[in-house]
Amino acid sequence: MNKRLYGLRGASGAENTKESIQKGVTDMCRALFADNKLSPDDIVSIHFTLTRDLTALNPAFALRHGDTGIDVSNCALFASQEAYIENSPTGMIRVLVHAYMEEGSKPKHAYVNGGEKLRPDFARK
């Protein structure tokens, strides 16, 4: 089986509380990992961004402490603030997962908890 590197995207809405950010990150990543049948060895890195109004919890911390169905303790994680664009939605966590999947796979992205408004074409059905 030949594998190639893919970029898997997702977004979740959240309120500025530890619990809401934890839920958003966990729901989004659980869906990405399960829908794409990822194992920890498949994942190269995970990069989160948050809108500037979300300050209660780092999403990398949330991922490490959430139940996503796989162990991410050895994954490279990074978080940064989303670029501020006037009139953009607030309360958004975005993710880009770099992972190896079987060549020819069709990546399944995860837009949940209000993140669907960013990419309705990728919303889970």
PDB file of C-alpha atoms in Angstrom:
ATOM      1  CA  MET A   1       0.000   0.000   0.000  1.00  0.00           C
ATOM      2  CA  ASN A   2       1.358   3.400  -1.006  1.00  0.00           C
ATOM      3  CA  LYS A   3       0.652   6.350   1.235  1.00  0.00           C
ATOM      4  CA  ARG A   4       0.854  10.061   0.559  1.00  0.00           C
ATOM      5  CA  LEU A   5       0.560  13.150   2.734  1.00  0.00           C
ATOM      6  CA  TYR A   6      -2.873  14.785   2.943  1.00  0.00           C
ATOM      7  CA  GLY A   7      -4.170  17.951   4.610  1.00  0.00           C
ATOM      8  CA  LEU A   8      -7.381  17.406   6.559  1.00  0.00           C
ATOM      9  CA  ARG A   9      -9.340  20.486   7.563  1.00  0.00           C
ATOM     10  CA  GLY A  10     -11.974  21.193  10.139  1.00  0.00           C
ATOM     11  CA  ALA A  11     -13.634  23.869  12.207  1.00  0.00           C
ATOM     12  CA  SER A  12     -15.762  24.071  15.294  1.00  0.00           C
ATOM     13  CA  GLY A  13     -17.639  26.852  16.932  1.00  0.00           C
ATOM     14  CA  ALA A  14     -17.007  27.488  20.631  1.00  0.00           C
ATOM     15  CA  GLU A  15     -17.722  29.904  23.433  1.00  0.00           C
ATOM     16  CA  ASN A  16     -14.863  31.367  25.445  1.00  0.00           C
ATOM     17  CA  THR A  17     -14.941  28.764  28.210  1.00  0.00           C
ATOM     18  CA  LYS A  18     -12.575  25.869  28.858  1.00  0.00           C
ATOM     19  CA  GLU A  19     -15.471  23.414  28.570  1.00  0.00           C
ATOM     20  CA  SER A  20     -16.713  24.749  25.238  1.00  0.00           C
ATOM     21  CA  ILE A  21     -13.256  24.872  23.660  1.00  0.00           C
ATOM     22  CA  GLN A  22     -12.525  21.354  24.973  1.00  0.00           C
ATOM     23  CA  LYS A  23     -15.777  20.057  23.451  1.00  0.00           C
ATOM     24  CA  GLY A  24     -15.186  21.802  20.129  1.00  0.00           C
ATOM     25  CA  VAL A  25     -11.653  20.460  19.737  1.00  0.00           C
ATOM     26  CA  THR A  26     -12.590  16.959  20.868  1.00  0.00           C
ATOM     27  CA  ASP A  27     -15.679  16.683  18.637  1.00  0.00           C
ATOM     28  CA  MET A  28     -13.849  18.044  15.591  1.00  0.00           C
ATOM     29  CA  CYS A  29     -10.741  15.884  15.984  1.00  0.00           C
ATOM     30  CA  ARG A  30     -12.666  12.742  16.892  1.00  0.00           C
ATOM     31  CA  ALA A  31     -14.642  13.123  13.644  1.00  0.00           C
ATOM     32  CA  LEU A  32     -11.498  13.774  11.570  1.00  0.00           C
ATOM     33  CA  PHE A  33      -9.607  10.830  13.045  1.00  0.00           C
ATOM     34  CA  ALA A  34     -12.515   8.367  12.810  1.00  0.00           C
ATOM     35  CA  ASP A  35     -13.849   9.417   9.395  1.00  0.00           C
ATOM     36  CA  ASN A  36     -10.367   9.169   7.870  1.00  0.00           C
ATOM     37  CA  LYS A  37      -9.425   6.001   9.815  1.00  0.00           C
ATOM     38  CA  LEU A  38      -6.258   7.608  11.190  1.00  0.00           C
ATOM     39  CA  SER A  39      -3.861   6.050  13.657  1.00  0.00           C
ATOM     40  CA  PRO A  40      -1.312   8.010  15.692  1.00  0.00           C
ATOM     41  CA  ASP A  41       1.457   6.853  13.325  1.00  0.00           C
ATOM     42  CA  ASP A  42      -0.369   8.431  10.355  1.00  0.00           C
ATOM     43  CA  ILE A  43      -0.352  11.947  11.822  1.00  0.00           C
ATOM     44  CA  VAL A  44       2.604  14.214  11.085  1.00  0.00           C
ATOM     45  CA  SER A  45       1.361  17.424  12.712  1.00  0.00           C
ATOM     46  CA  ILE A  46      -1.749  19.278  13.817  1.00  0.00           C
ATOM     47  CA  HIS A  47      -2.082  23.063  13.578  1.00  0.00           C
ATOM     48  CA  PHE A  48      -4.951  24.882  15.265  1.00  0.00           C
ATOM     49  CA  THR A  49      -6.023  28.483  14.888  1.00  0.00           C
ATOM     50  CA  LEU A  50      -8.516  30.339  17.065  1.00  0.00           C
ATOM     51  CA  THR A  51     -10.341  33.590  16.568  1.00  0.00           C
ATOM     52  CA  ARG A  52      -9.058  36.319  18.857  1.00  0.00           C
ATOM     53  CA  ASP A  53     -12.077  36.092  21.186  1.00  0.00           C
ATOM     54  CA  LEU A  54     -11.193  32.537  22.301  1.00  0.00           C
ATOM     55  CA  THR A  55      -8.665  32.844  25.121  1.00  0.00           C
ATOM     56  CA  ALA A  56      -9.812  30.405  27.821  1.00  0.00           C
ATOM     57  CA  LEU A  57      -7.917  27.290  26.649  1.00  0.00           C
ATOM     58  CA  ASN A  58      -5.186  26.346  24.189  1.00  0.00           C
ATOM     59  CA  PRO A  59      -6.637  23.856  21.673  1.00  0.00           C
ATOM     60  CA  ALA A  60      -3.433  21.777  21.716  1.00  0.00           C
ATOM     61  CA  PHE A  61      -3.912  21.313  25.470  1.00  0.00           C
ATOM     62  CA  ALA A  62      -7.569  20.462  24.851  1.00  0.00           C
ATOM     63  CA  LEU A  63      -6.611  17.811  22.301  1.00  0.00           C
ATOM     64  CA  ARG A  64      -4.019  16.212  24.555  1.00  0.00           C
ATOM     65  CA  HIS A  65      -6.588  15.975  27.372  1.00  0.00           C
ATOM     66  CA  GLY A  66      -9.647  15.020  25.319  1.00  0.00           C
ATOM     67  CA  ASP A  67     -10.942  11.628  24.226  1.00  0.00           C
ATOM     68  CA  THR A  68     -10.621  11.502  20.446  1.00  0.00           C
ATOM     69  CA  GLY A  69     -10.332   7.752  20.101  1.00  0.00           C
ATOM     70  CA  ILE A  70      -6.572   7.749  19.456  1.00  0.00           C
ATOM     71  CA  ASP A  71      -3.461   8.620  21.446  1.00  0.00           C
ATOM     72  CA  VAL A  72      -2.066  11.945  20.239  1.00  0.00           C
ATOM     73  CA  SER A  73       0.594  12.307  22.952  1.00  0.00           C
ATOM     74  CA  ASN A  74       3.436  12.002  20.412  1.00  0.00           C
ATOM     75  CA  CYS A  75       1.901  14.204  17.708  1.00  0.00           C
ATOM     76  CA  ALA A  76       3.423  17.581  16.902  1.00  0.00           C
ATOM     77  CA  LEU A  77       0.838  20.227  17.876  1.00  0.00           C
ATOM     78  CA  PHE A  78       0.802  23.964  17.259  1.00  0.00           C
ATOM     79  CA  ALA A  79      -1.739  26.708  17.927  1.00  0.00           C
ATOM     80  CA  SER A  80      -1.906  30.292  16.729  1.00  0.00           C
ATOM     81  CA  GLN A  81      -4.377  33.134  16.521  1.00  0.00           C
ATOM     82  CA  GLU A  82      -6.474  33.302  13.365  1.00  0.00           C
ATOM     83  CA  ALA A  83      -5.796  36.359  11.231  1.00  0.00           C
ATOM     84  CA  TYR A  84      -8.384  38.991  12.065  1.00  0.00           C
ATOM     85  CA  ILE A  85     -10.581  39.725   9.061  1.00  0.00           C
ATOM     86  CA  GLU A  86     -13.298  42.331   9.473  1.00  0.00           C
ATOM     87  CA  ASN A  87     -16.810  40.822   9.725  1.00  0.00           C
ATOM     88  CA  SER A  88     -15.499  37.246   9.990  1.00  0.00           C
ATOM     89  CA  PRO A  89     -17.309  34.835  12.313  1.00  0.00           C
ATOM     90  CA  THR A  90     -16.107  34.834  15.913  1.00  0.00           C
ATOM     91  CA  GLY A  91     -15.856  31.864  18.250  1.00  0.00           C
ATOM     92  CA  MET A  92     -14.137  29.625  15.707  1.00  0.00           C
ATOM     93  CA  ILE A  93     -11.444  26.969  16.122  1.00  0.00           C
ATOM     94  CA  ARG A  94      -9.896  25.718  12.902  1.00  0.00           C
ATOM     95  CA  VAL A  95      -7.571  22.778  12.402  1.00  0.00           C
ATOM     96  CA  LEU A  96      -5.233  21.487   9.715  1.00  0.00           C
ATOM     97  CA  VAL A  97      -4.079  17.896  10.229  1.00  0.00           C
ATOM     98  CA  HIS A  98      -1.174  16.659   8.090  1.00  0.00           C
ATOM     99  CA  ALA A  99      -1.529  12.879   7.852  1.00  0.00           C
ATOM    100  CA  TYR A 100      -0.479   9.989   5.677  1.00  0.00           C
ATOM    101  CA  MET A 101      -3.354   8.104   4.081  1.00  0.00           C
ATOM    102  CA  GLU A 102      -3.587   5.538   1.341  1.00  0.00           C
ATOM    103  CA  GLU A 103      -2.875   7.096  -2.044  1.00  0.00           C
ATOM    104  CA  GLY A 104      -6.139   7.916  -3.798  1.00  0.00           C
ATOM    105  CA  SER A 105      -8.045   8.421  -0.539  1.00  0.00           C
ATOM    106  CA  LYS A 106     -10.760  11.044  -0.486  1.00  0.00           C
ATOM    107  CA  PRO A 107     -10.119  13.139   2.639  1.00  0.00           C
ATOM    108  CA  LYS A 108     -13.132  13.746   4.866  1.00  0.00           C
ATOM    109  CA  HIS A 109     -13.102  17.119   6.559  1.00  0.00           C
ATOM    110  CA  ALA A 110     -14.958  17.898   9.802  1.00  0.00           C
ATOM    111  CA  TYR A 111     -16.962  21.074  10.322  1.00  0.00           C
ATOM    112  CA  VAL A 112     -19.000  20.775  13.520  1.00  0.00           C
ATOM    113  CA  ASN A 113     -20.688  22.754  16.305  1.00  0.00           C
ATOM    114  CA  GLY A 114     -21.336  25.797  14.133  1.00  0.00           C
ATOM    115  CA  GLY A 115     -18.182  25.450  12.044  1.00  0.00           C
ATOM    116  CA  GLU A 116     -20.409  24.251   9.196  1.00  0.00           C
ATOM    117  CA  LYS A 117     -21.120  27.865   8.240  1.00  0.00           C
ATOM    118  CA  LEU A 118     -17.495  28.277   7.167  1.00  0.00           C
ATOM    119  CA  ARG A 119     -17.640  25.413   4.655  1.00  0.00           C
ATOM    120  CA  PRO A 120     -21.187  24.082   4.138  1.00  0.00           C
ATOM    121  CA  ASP A 121     -19.820  21.918   1.316  1.00  0.00           C
ATOM    122  CA  PHE A 122     -17.714  19.986   3.859  1.00  0.00           C
ATOM    123  CA  ALA A 123     -20.312  19.798   6.645  1.00  0.00           C
ATOM    124  CA  ARG A 124     -20.943  16.316   7.987  1.00  0.00           C
ATOM    125  CA  LYS A 125     -24.217  14.907   6.800  1.00  0.00           C
TER     126      LYS A 125
END
